[in-house]
Short mmCIF file of C-alpha atoms in Angstrom, two decimals:
data_model
loop_
_atom_site.label_atom_id
_atom_site.label_comp_id
_atom_site.label_asym_id
_atom_site.label_seq_id
_atom_site.Cartn_x
_atom_site.Cartn_y
_atom_site.Cartn_z
CA UNK A 28 -0.13 0.02 -0.03
CA UNK A 29 2.53 1.99 0.71
CA UNK A 30 4.26 1.64 -2.96
CA UNK A 31 0.32 2.46 -3.87
CA UNK A 32 0.26 5.62 -2.18
CA UNK A 33 4.05 6.76 -3.37
CA UNK A 34 3.38 6.25 -7.09
CA UNK A 35 -0.16 7.52 -7.02
CA UNK A 36 1.14 10.91 -5.47
CA UNK A 37 3.38 10.95 -8.06
CA UNK A 38 1.02 11.02 -10.25
CA UNK A 39 -0.86 13.49 -8.86
CA UNK A 40 1.83 15.48 -8.75
CA UNK A 41 2.81 15.60 -12.42
CA UNK A 42 -0.50 15.95 -13.45
CA UNK A 43 -1.20 19.32 -11.27
CA UNK A 44 2.21 20.25 -13.43
CA UNK A 45 0.41 19.41 -16.93
CA UNK A 46 0.48 22.53 -19.06
CA UNK A 47 2.83 24.57 -17.03
CA UNK A 48 4.70 26.09 -19.76
CA UNK A 49 8.47 27.07 -19.38
CA UNK A 50 9.05 28.71 -22.13
CA UNK A 51 10.29 32.56 -21.24
CA UNK A 52 7.26 34.93 -21.39
CA UNK A 53 6.70 36.70 -24.35
CA UNK A 54 7.44 41.01 -24.79
CA UNK A 55 8.28 42.50 -27.86
CA UNK A 56 11.51 44.30 -27.56
CA UNK A 57 11.66 48.40 -27.49
CA UNK A 58 12.93 49.36 -31.00
CA UNK A 59 12.49 53.20 -29.74
CA UNK A 60 10.14 54.37 -32.67
CA UNK A 61 10.13 58.30 -32.53
CA UNK A 62 7.01 60.56 -32.28
CA UNK A 63 7.79 62.05 -35.93
CA UNK A 64 9.08 61.37 -39.12
CA UNK A 65 11.91 63.93 -40.46
CA UNK A 66 10.97 64.31 -43.13
CA UNK A 67 7.17 65.08 -42.48
CA UNK A 68 6.80 68.97 -42.25
CA UNK A 69 6.10 70.33 -39.53
CA UNK A 70 3.54 72.41 -40.87
CA UNK A 71 1.17 69.21 -42.60
CA UNK A 72 1.22 67.04 -39.27
CA UNK A 73 -2.55 67.13 -37.93
CA UNK A 74 -2.71 69.25 -35.15
CA UNK A 75 -3.87 66.04 -33.26
CA UNK A 76 -1.22 63.63 -34.19
CA UNK A 77 1.96 65.92 -33.59
CA UNK A 78 3.69 65.21 -30.45
CA UNK A 79 0.91 62.67 -29.39
CA UNK A 80 2.44 58.85 -28.86
CA UNK A 81 0.33 56.06 -29.81
CA UNK A 82 0.82 52.55 -28.64
CA UNK A 83 1.14 50.11 -31.41
CA UNK A 84 -1.25 47.68 -31.60
CA UNK A 85 -1.29 44.13 -33.78
CA UNK A 86 -3.42 45.67 -36.56
CA UNK A 87 -1.73 43.98 -39.68
CA UNK A 88 -4.82 41.94 -40.35
CA UNK A 89 -6.65 45.28 -40.53
CA UNK A 90 -8.24 46.01 -44.43
CA UNK A 91 -6.54 47.38 -47.24
CA UNK A 92 -8.58 47.71 -48.96
CA UNK A 93 -7.37 48.78 -52.44
CA UNK A 94 -5.28 52.03 -52.11
CA UNK A 95 -4.54 52.07 -55.89
CA UNK A 96 -8.28 53.94 -56.42
CA UNK A 97 -6.85 57.27 -55.32
CA UNK A 98 -4.80 57.61 -58.44
CA UNK A 99 -7.94 58.06 -59.94
CA UNK A 100 -7.82 55.37 -62.83
CA UNK A 101 -9.90 53.07 -64.61
CA UNK A 102 -7.00 51.28 -66.47
CA UNK A 103 -4.61 50.78 -63.15
CA UNK A 104 -7.80 49.36 -61.22
CA UNK A 105 -8.18 46.55 -64.14
CA UNK A 106 -4.65 45.90 -63.75
CA UNK A 107 -4.63 45.36 -60.62
CA UNK A 108 -7.56 43.26 -60.56
CA UNK A 109 -5.81 41.20 -63.14
CA UNK A 110 -2.84 40.26 -60.88
CA UNK A 111 -5.10 39.80 -58.58
CA UNK A 112 -6.42 36.80 -60.12
CA UNK A 113 -3.50 35.71 -61.84
CA UNK A 114 -0.59 36.17 -60.41
CA UNK A 115 1.82 33.11 -59.70
CA UNK A 116 4.30 34.06 -57.33
CA UNK A 117 0.99 35.35 -55.43
CA UNK A 118 -0.69 31.95 -56.32
CA UNK A 119 2.80 30.22 -54.70
CA UNK A 120 2.84 31.71 -51.88
CA UNK A 121 -1.23 31.53 -50.71
CA UNK A 122 -0.06 27.67 -51.09
CA UNK A 123 2.61 28.10 -48.87
CA UNK A 124 0.05 30.08 -46.15
CA UNK A 125 -1.99 26.26 -46.82
CA UNK A 126 1.27 24.91 -46.08
CA UNK A 127 1.79 26.35 -42.48
CA UNK A 128 -1.59 26.21 -41.69
CA UNK A 129 -2.00 22.24 -42.43
CA UNK A 130 1.19 21.80 -39.99
CA UNK A 131 -0.57 23.86 -37.68
CA UNK A 132 -2.97 21.67 -37.88
CA UNK A 133 -0.15 18.55 -37.20
CA UNK A 134 1.19 20.21 -34.40
CA UNK A 135 -2.61 20.54 -32.07
CA UNK A 136 -3.05 17.29 -32.66
CA UNK A 137 -0.82 16.95 -30.00
CA UNK A 138 -3.15 18.38 -27.52
CA UNK A 139 -5.78 15.35 -28.42
CA UNK A 140 -5.35 11.47 -27.40
CA UNK A 141 -5.02 8.85 -30.52
CA UNK A 142 -7.35 6.73 -30.84
CA UNK A 143 -7.07 3.19 -33.21
CA UNK A 144 -8.74 0.01 -34.22
CA UNK A 145 -7.75 -3.67 -35.37
CA UNK A 146 -8.63 -6.99 -35.65
CA UNK A 147 -7.02 -9.73 -37.19
CA UNK A 148 -6.16 -13.64 -36.16
CA UNK A 149 -2.09 -13.22 -34.28
CA UNK A 150 -0.58 -16.89 -34.53
CA UNK A 151 1.93 -17.95 -31.94
CA UNK A 152 3.37 -20.47 -29.83
CA UNK A 153 4.80 -19.78 -25.78
CA UNK A 154 8.11 -21.49 -24.77
CA UNK A 155 7.69 -24.20 -21.88
CA UNK A 156 9.56 -22.38 -19.27
CA UNK A 157 7.48 -19.31 -19.97
CA UNK A 158 4.13 -21.80 -19.17
CA UNK A 159 6.44 -23.53 -15.92
CA UNK A 160 6.54 -26.68 -17.79
CA UNK A 161 9.64 -28.94 -18.16
CA UNK A 162 11.69 -27.97 -21.07
CA UNK A 163 10.73 -30.90 -22.60
CA UNK A 164 7.29 -29.64 -22.05
CA UNK A 165 4.82 -29.45 -25.55
CA UNK A 166 2.98 -26.19 -25.87
CA UNK A 167 1.05 -26.42 -29.06
CA UNK A 168 0.56 -23.39 -31.33
CA UNK A 169 -2.32 -21.30 -31.05
CA UNK A 170 -4.44 -19.04 -33.28
CA UNK A 171 -5.73 -15.72 -31.18
CA UNK A 172 -7.95 -13.79 -33.00
CA UNK A 173 -8.51 -10.16 -31.57
CA UNK A 174 -10.66 -6.83 -32.48
CA UNK A 175 -9.47 -4.11 -30.39
CA UNK A 176 -9.30 -1.15 -29.50
CA UNK A 177 -5.87 1.31 -28.32
CA UNK A 178 -5.71 4.66 -26.85
CA UNK A 179 -2.60 6.88 -26.37
CA UNK A 180 -2.10 10.38 -24.73
CA UNK A 181 0.70 12.13 -24.22
CA UNK A 182 0.03 14.47 -20.75
CA UNK A 183 1.16 18.07 -21.74
CA UNK A 184 3.78 17.88 -18.94
CA UNK A 185 6.06 21.36 -18.41
CA UNK A 186 4.33 22.46 -21.70
CA UNK A 187 6.03 20.67 -24.47
CA UNK A 188 3.19 20.58 -26.09
CA UNK A 189 1.41 23.26 -25.65
CA UNK A 190 4.19 25.54 -26.77
CA UNK A 191 4.76 23.35 -29.96
CA UNK A 192 1.21 24.32 -30.17
CA UNK A 193 1.98 28.51 -30.33
CA UNK A 194 4.91 28.22 -32.20
CA UNK A 195 3.20 26.47 -35.05
CA UNK A 196 0.42 28.90 -34.61
CA UNK A 197 3.08 31.89 -34.19
CA UNK A 198 4.18 30.27 -37.71
CA UNK A 199 1.13 30.61 -39.45
CA UNK A 200 0.61 33.35 -38.90
CA UNK A 201 3.91 34.25 -40.09
CA UNK A 202 2.90 32.96 -42.95
CA UNK A 203 0.10 35.06 -43.31
CA UNK A 204 1.73 38.22 -43.54
CA UNK A 205 3.97 37.05 -45.64
CA UNK A 206 1.45 36.32 -47.89
CA UNK A 207 0.26 39.64 -47.77
CA UNK A 208 3.25 41.76 -47.66
CA UNK A 209 3.91 39.94 -51.10
CA UNK A 210 0.06 41.06 -52.19
CA UNK A 211 1.04 44.39 -51.10
CA UNK A 212 4.51 44.37 -53.00
CA UNK A 213 2.44 42.76 -55.99
CA UNK A 214 0.26 45.72 -55.91
CA UNK A 215 3.10 47.97 -55.84
CA UNK A 216 5.01 46.28 -58.53
CA UNK A 217 1.88 46.27 -60.91
CA UNK A 218 1.11 50.45 -60.16
CA UNK A 219 5.36 51.29 -60.36
CA UNK A 220 5.31 49.20 -63.65
CA UNK A 221 2.22 50.68 -64.55
CA UNK A 222 3.16 54.25 -64.26
CA UNK A 223 7.12 53.75 -65.75
CA UNK A 224 4.92 52.82 -68.83
CA UNK A 225 3.12 55.92 -69.16
CA UNK A 226 5.96 58.10 -68.26
CA UNK A 227 7.77 56.34 -71.83
CA UNK A 228 4.99 57.19 -73.52
CA UNK A 229 5.42 60.83 -72.18
CA UNK A 230 9.23 60.76 -73.97
CA UNK A 231 8.12 59.29 -76.89
CA UNK A 232 4.98 62.09 -77.05
CA UNK A 233 8.46 64.37 -76.84
CA UNK A 234 10.69 62.60 -79.32
CA UNK A 235 7.56 62.59 -81.85
CA UNK A 236 7.27 66.61 -81.44
CA UNK A 237 11.21 67.01 -81.22
CA UNK A 238 11.43 64.65 -84.27
CA UNK A 239 8.56 66.86 -86.02
CA UNK A 240 10.54 70.31 -85.38
CA UNK A 241 13.88 68.72 -86.27
CA UNK A 242 12.05 68.25 -89.98
CA UNK A 243 11.19 71.07 -90.32
CA UNK A 244 14.03 72.66 -89.45
CA UNK A 245 16.24 70.77 -92.16
CA UNK A 246 13.82 71.42 -94.93
CA UNK A 247 14.11 75.40 -93.78
CA UNK A 248 18.15 74.82 -93.37
CA UNK A 249 17.94 72.71 -97.19
CA UNK A 250 16.02 75.31 -98.45
CA UNK A 251 18.53 78.68 -97.39
CA UNK A 252 21.67 75.42 -98.65
CA UNK A 253 19.57 75.95 -101.73
CA UNK A 254 19.48 80.06 -102.47
CA UNK A 255 23.08 79.85 -101.44
CA UNK A 256 22.00 81.74 -98.24
CA UNK A 257 24.19 79.05 -96.04
CA UNK A 258 26.90 76.16 -96.40
CA UNK A 259 26.10 72.54 -96.67
CA UNK A 260 27.73 72.35 -92.95
CA UNK A 261 24.53 73.37 -91.79
CA UNK A 262 22.52 71.04 -93.63
CA UNK A 263 24.77 68.05 -92.63
CA UNK A 264 24.47 69.75 -88.55
CA UNK A 265 20.66 69.53 -89.43
CA UNK A 266 20.55 65.99 -90.51
CA UNK A 267 22.70 65.08 -87.70
CA UNK A 268 20.71 66.34 -85.08
CA UNK A 269 17.24 65.12 -87.09
CA UNK A 270 18.55 61.34 -86.92
CA UNK A 271 19.67 61.43 -83.39
CA UNK A 272 16.49 62.78 -82.20
CA UNK A 273 14.88 59.66 -84.28
CA UNK A 274 17.42 57.24 -82.57
CA UNK A 275 16.57 58.54 -78.84
CA UNK A 276 13.17 57.98 -78.89
CA UNK A 277 13.69 53.88 -81.14
CA UNK A 278 15.94 53.59 -77.58
CA UNK A 279 12.64 55.13 -75.74
CA UNK A 280 10.52 52.56 -77.53
CA UNK A 281 12.71 50.00 -76.21
CA UNK A 282 12.34 50.59 -72.74
CA UNK A 283 8.66 50.56 -73.44
CA UNK A 284 8.32 47.46 -74.90
CA UNK A 285 10.27 45.49 -71.83
CA UNK A 286 8.42 47.83 -69.04
CA UNK A 287 5.38 46.84 -70.99
CA UNK A 288 6.67 42.40 -71.25
CA UNK A 289 7.71 43.48 -67.17
CA UNK A 290 3.91 43.89 -66.38
CA UNK A 291 2.48 41.36 -68.07
CA UNK A 292 4.66 38.71 -66.37
CA UNK A 293 3.09 40.24 -62.74
CA UNK A 294 -0.34 40.63 -64.81
CA UNK A 295 0.28 36.08 -65.39
CA UNK A 296 0.07 36.29 -68.87
CA UNK A 297 2.60 35.78 -71.51
CA UNK A 298 4.13 38.61 -73.06
CA UNK A 299 2.50 38.10 -76.04
CA UNK A 300 -0.81 38.34 -75.00
CA UNK A 301 -0.94 41.47 -72.98
CA UNK A 302 -0.20 45.20 -74.74
CA UNK A 303 -1.78 48.73 -73.76
CA UNK A 304 -2.05 51.71 -76.01
CA UNK A 305 -0.39 54.46 -75.68
CA UNK A 306 -1.86 57.12 -72.50
CA UNK A 307 0.97 59.59 -71.62
CA UNK A 308 1.24 60.00 -67.56
CA UNK A 309 0.06 63.28 -66.17
CA UNK A 310 1.43 64.75 -63.21
CA UNK A 311 0.18 62.87 -60.02
CA UNK A 312 -0.97 65.05 -57.05
CA UNK A 313 -2.25 62.83 -54.21
CA UNK A 314 -0.60 63.65 -51.33
CA UNK A 315 -0.14 60.53 -48.38
CA UNK A 316 -0.99 61.13 -44.72
CA UNK A 317 2.21 59.09 -43.19
CA UNK A 318 0.37 59.25 -40.27
CA UNK A 319 2.52 58.40 -36.70
CA UNK A 320 5.81 56.53 -36.51
CA UNK A 321 4.40 53.84 -33.73
CA UNK A 322 1.74 52.70 -36.08
CA UNK A 323 3.95 51.78 -38.70
CA UNK A 324 4.96 48.71 -36.47
CA UNK A 325 0.67 48.04 -36.70
CA UNK A 326 0.56 48.10 -40.76
CA UNK A 327 3.99 46.80 -42.02
CA UNK A 328 3.09 43.27 -42.60
CA UNK A 329 6.63 42.01 -42.84
CA UNK A 330 7.48 43.74 -39.58
CA UNK A 331 4.33 41.65 -38.26
CA UNK A 332 6.02 38.46 -40.35
CA UNK A 333 9.09 39.06 -38.07
CA UNK A 334 7.76 39.58 -35.08
CA UNK A 335 5.41 36.15 -35.36
CA UNK A 336 9.30 34.87 -36.06
CA UNK A 337 10.51 35.99 -33.10
CA UNK A 338 7.27 34.53 -30.46
CA UNK A 339 7.47 31.36 -32.63
CA UNK A 340 11.25 31.05 -31.50
CA UNK A 341 10.39 32.05 -27.91
CA UNK A 342 7.88 28.85 -27.50
CA UNK A 343 10.60 26.88 -28.88
CA UNK A 344 12.77 27.69 -26.47
CA UNK A 345 9.76 25.71 -24.04
CA UNK A 346 9.60 22.82 -25.57
CA UNK A 347 13.96 22.79 -25.80
CA UNK A 348 13.54 23.17 -21.63
CA UNK A 349 10.75 21.13 -21.28
CA UNK A 350 12.65 18.12 -22.55
CA UNK A 351 14.97 18.37 -19.60
CA UNK A 352 11.44 16.94 -17.67
CA UNK A 353 9.76 13.49 -17.36
CA UNK A 354 7.41 13.20 -20.02
CA UNK A 355 3.80 10.73 -18.79
CA UNK A 356 2.52 8.87 -21.86
CA UNK A 357 -0.82 7.18 -21.16
CA UNK A 358 -2.19 3.97 -23.22
CA UNK A 359 -4.39 1.30 -22.88
CA UNK A 360 -6.85 -0.99 -25.15
CA UNK A 361 -9.39 -2.87 -25.06
CA UNK A 362 -11.08 -5.54 -26.70
CA UNK A 363 -12.22 -9.13 -27.49
CA UNK A 364 -9.50 -12.22 -27.49
CA UNK A 365 -10.31 -15.71 -28.47
CA UNK A 366 -8.83 -18.85 -29.45
CA UNK A 367 -11.77 -19.40 -32.03
CA UNK A 368 -14.16 -16.31 -34.39
CA UNK A 369 -17.22 -17.26 -33.96
CA UNK A 370 -16.60 -16.73 -30.16
CA UNK A 371 -14.46 -13.92 -30.72
CA UNK A 372 -17.44 -11.33 -29.94
CA UNK A 373 -18.52 -13.23 -26.62
CA UNK A 374 -18.69 -11.22 -23.32
CA UNK A 375 -16.11 -14.26 -21.58
CA UNK A 376 -14.00 -12.77 -24.40
CA UNK A 377 -13.73 -9.35 -23.07
CA UNK A 378 -9.65 -7.67 -22.54
CA UNK A 379 -8.34 -4.90 -22.01
CA UNK A 380 -4.85 -3.38 -20.67
CA UNK A 381 -3.56 -0.11 -19.28
CA UNK A 382 -0.45 0.98 -19.10
CA UNK A 383 2.48 0.36 -22.28
CA UNK A 384 2.71 -2.41 -23.84
CA UNK A 385 6.40 -1.46 -24.42
CA UNK A 386 8.40 0.65 -22.44
CA UNK A 387 7.45 2.59 -19.35
CA UNK A 388 4.33 5.17 -19.45
CA UNK A 389 7.08 7.71 -17.09
CA UNK A 390 10.30 8.47 -18.84
CA UNK A 391 12.88 10.58 -17.68
CA UNK A 392 15.82 11.56 -18.91
CA UNK A 393 19.22 10.83 -17.69
CA UNK A 394 21.99 11.30 -20.23
CA UNK A 395 22.36 12.11 -23.65
CA UNK A 396 25.83 13.16 -24.79
CA UNK A 397 24.53 16.87 -24.51
CA UNK A 398 22.25 17.36 -26.94
CA UNK A 399 18.95 18.49 -24.80
CA UNK A 400 21.84 21.24 -23.95
CA UNK A 401 22.55 22.19 -27.68
CA UNK A 402 18.73 22.14 -28.29
CA UNK A 403 18.35 24.93 -25.61
CA UNK A 404 21.69 26.75 -26.98
CA UNK A 405 20.11 27.00 -30.45
CA UNK A 406 16.75 27.63 -29.69
CA UNK A 407 18.20 30.81 -27.33
CA UNK A 408 20.46 31.97 -30.45
CA UNK A 409 17.91 31.49 -32.81
CA UNK A 410 15.25 33.54 -30.88
CA UNK A 411 18.01 36.38 -30.48
CA UNK A 412 18.57 36.45 -34.14
CA UNK A 413 14.70 37.02 -34.97
CA UNK A 414 14.91 39.76 -32.12
CA UNK A 415 17.85 41.84 -34.53
CA UNK A 416 15.37 40.94 -37.30
CA UNK A 417 12.53 42.48 -36.10
CA UNK A 418 14.15 45.43 -35.09
CA UNK A 419 16.21 45.91 -38.80
CA UNK A 420 13.23 45.05 -40.35
CA UNK A 421 11.59 48.13 -38.37
CA UNK A 422 15.12 50.59 -39.07
CA UNK A 423 14.88 49.62 -42.48
CA UNK A 424 10.52 50.34 -42.69
CA UNK A 425 11.50 54.04 -40.85
CA UNK A 426 14.05 54.51 -43.58
CA UNK A 427 11.60 54.04 -46.67
CA UNK A 428 8.83 55.97 -44.90
CA UNK A 429 11.80 58.57 -44.57
CA UNK A 430 13.09 58.03 -48.05
CA UNK A 431 10.28 58.10 -50.14
CA UNK A 432 8.34 61.53 -48.08
CA UNK A 433 11.49 62.84 -48.75
CA UNK A 434 11.81 62.34 -51.95
CA UNK A 435 8.20 63.91 -52.51
CA UNK A 436 8.93 66.79 -50.61
CA UNK A 437 11.75 67.49 -52.84
CA UNK A 438 10.03 66.78 -56.14
CA UNK A 439 7.18 69.11 -55.36
CA UNK A 440 9.56 71.87 -55.35
CA UNK A 441 12.40 70.37 -58.76
CA UNK A 442 9.22 69.80 -60.54
CA UNK A 443 8.35 73.38 -60.30
CA UNK A 444 10.97 74.45 -60.89
CA UNK A 445 12.15 72.19 -63.89
CA UNK A 446 8.60 73.61 -65.46
CA UNK A 447 10.29 76.74 -65.39
CA UNK A 448 13.52 75.65 -66.95
CA UNK A 449 10.86 74.01 -69.88
CA UNK A 450 9.22 77.48 -70.11
CA UNK A 451 12.87 78.98 -70.76
CA UNK A 452 13.98 76.89 -72.91
CA UNK A 453 10.91 76.31 -75.17
CA UNK A 454 11.60 80.64 -75.20
CA UNK A 455 15.40 80.26 -76.26
CA UNK A 456 14.61 78.03 -79.22
CA UNK A 457 11.93 80.32 -80.97
CA UNK A 458 14.61 83.39 -80.90
CA UNK A 459 17.49 81.32 -81.59
CA UNK A 460 15.30 80.14 -84.74
CA UNK A 461 13.96 83.59 -85.18
CA UNK A 462 17.76 85.25 -85.20
CA UNK A 463 19.71 82.06 -87.57
CA UNK A 464 16.40 83.15 -90.06
CA UNK A 465 17.54 86.39 -89.82
CA UNK A 466 21.55 85.67 -90.44
CA UNK A 467 22.03 87.24 -86.72
CA UNK A 468 23.89 83.59 -85.03
CA UNK A 469 24.67 80.76 -86.39
CA UNK A 470 23.31 77.41 -86.72
CA UNK A 471 25.27 75.90 -83.87
CA UNK A 472 23.31 78.50 -81.18
CA UNK A 473 20.02 76.96 -82.55
CA UNK A 474 21.14 73.12 -82.27
CA UNK A 475 22.15 74.20 -78.86
CA UNK A 476 18.74 75.77 -77.88
CA UNK A 477 17.11 72.80 -78.95
CA UNK A 478 19.61 70.29 -77.62
CA UNK A 479 18.14 72.03 -74.14
CA UNK A 480 14.37 71.99 -74.86
CA UNK A 481 14.98 68.02 -75.78
CA UNK A 482 17.03 67.63 -72.21
CA UNK A 483 13.99 69.73 -69.68
CA UNK A 484 11.28 68.72 -71.27
CA UNK A 485 12.52 64.80 -70.98
CA UNK A 486 13.55 65.93 -67.32
CA UNK A 487 10.46 67.26 -66.78
CA UNK A 488 8.64 64.09 -67.95
CA UNK A 489 10.97 61.67 -66.34
CA UNK A 490 10.37 63.92 -62.61
CA UNK A 491 6.46 63.29 -62.76
CA UNK A 492 7.29 59.67 -63.89
CA UNK A 493 9.86 59.72 -60.21
CA UNK A 494 6.76 61.63 -58.39
CA UNK A 495 3.99 59.03 -59.15
CA UNK A 496 6.52 56.30 -57.99
CA UNK A 497 7.54 58.06 -54.91
CA UNK A 498 4.05 58.29 -53.98
CA UNK A 499 3.45 54.36 -54.93
CA UNK A 500 6.95 53.37 -53.13
CA UNK A 501 5.27 55.87 -49.64
CA UNK A 502 2.21 54.08 -50.29
CA UNK A 503 3.87 50.68 -50.45
CA UNK A 504 6.23 51.62 -47.12
CA UNK A 505 3.84 52.90 -44.93
CA UNK A 506 1.03 49.11 -45.26
CA UNK A 507 -0.67 50.13 -48.24
CA UNK A 508 -4.35 52.02 -47.98
CA UNK A 509 -4.56 54.04 -44.76
CA UNK A 510 -7.18 55.94 -42.38
CA UNK A 511 -9.82 58.33 -44.28
CA UNK A 512 -7.75 58.42 -47.69
CA UNK A 513 -8.84 55.16 -48.45
CA UNK A 514 -11.62 56.20 -50.80
CA UNK A 515 -13.85 52.22 -51.24
CA UNK A 516 -12.22 50.18 -48.48
CA UNK A 517 -13.07 46.16 -49.51
CA UNK A 518 -12.89 42.55 -47.37
CA UNK A 519 -9.68 40.94 -48.61
CA UNK A 520 -10.42 37.80 -50.79
CA UNK A 521 -9.85 34.95 -49.08
CA UNK A 522 -6.66 32.51 -49.42
CA UNK A 523 -8.66 29.56 -50.63
CA UNK A 524 -9.14 32.07 -53.99
CA UNK A 525 -5.80 32.60 -55.05
#
């Protein structure tokens, strides 16, 4: 009775510690987020936001909405929908989410007992010694029929199973956050490629007008040469400028073709299946409110993924620690057993077994050559790595927002200045052509003036393209849609549809 009492006390103690987690208490590390972005002009900050700290709350799953509709471009809206439905990278990422969910389901199965059933005969022969018979005793072979069910359950001592489930949950959430990150990157890439294509259309438009002007200039020069007013040198120079303009226009056409092919792949199409009509870019005037830096930690899906990886690594420290402590597995079986199939399901044929068929129910680790110690050290090192990766990801996110804020702030003034340069160069070219016709200047002055016009016009178009792409980059850096600036919030499509 004393031994039974000791065993019962030990089992009761083990059951009391079941589910007790050995994982460290998980807390997000401090990242020292600033109270405001450096590159945001102070006068544009909302009075309610300026200098106000907002504690970040997990909201990476918030509905992002169709943020690209703020550009009010029906073509872009259609392209984004096509990419959402057919992009292969997005489909692959959705499949990885399904993989993570399946692994999570496997891990959660450890919280429940396993139940098996079986039926069949067993042919066996016992030795005389096992039956307490003389050595020459004859024990005939026999066939036993069994119909049994068995159950097995690992008691969650020290939280090994629950921590494994927590790690799998965090892995699944990380995979879902990475899906949203890929989705956001795809949306931004489509918008950037689209605006780049339209920028090249605008450059093509500039070259078309330039070639027309050079053709007119060549006719004028040839006429003056025919009349004997100028030498053949001016004619050669005019032909050279015309040919150069045509060649540069072909370069832009080549770049446009490559950009169109890239956009086709983003839409999940072969380049041969996609073409887009020319549509010169107009200046994008959308202004994006960046909000508070602390909100960035909520919005960015890549930051959410890094944080979930950190949580999973923290839970796996608990799994590694639990390996140092005893494990308890409860097993049992019951059913029917008989020498003949006809007697198998009689009440007198019932049988049961409590406890493991082999080994012991309670296993206590004693020596493994340092394997468990190494596993624990590895789990802690992985967690430290994930903490560093998380903090680095936050720093990169802040830098990306600041970069695009500064780009847009500077571009706003630069585009206005470049417009002035375009107007001045056009006026200078008009004056130089007039003076050349009157014989006041030579043709080199006209060439220089026309080259300046082309350069300033191309620079103006490129700045408009850069401004549009920087706006998209800022939205991407902020994690997608934002606040009241979202015109049409919609539910995120289910992963099963990807």
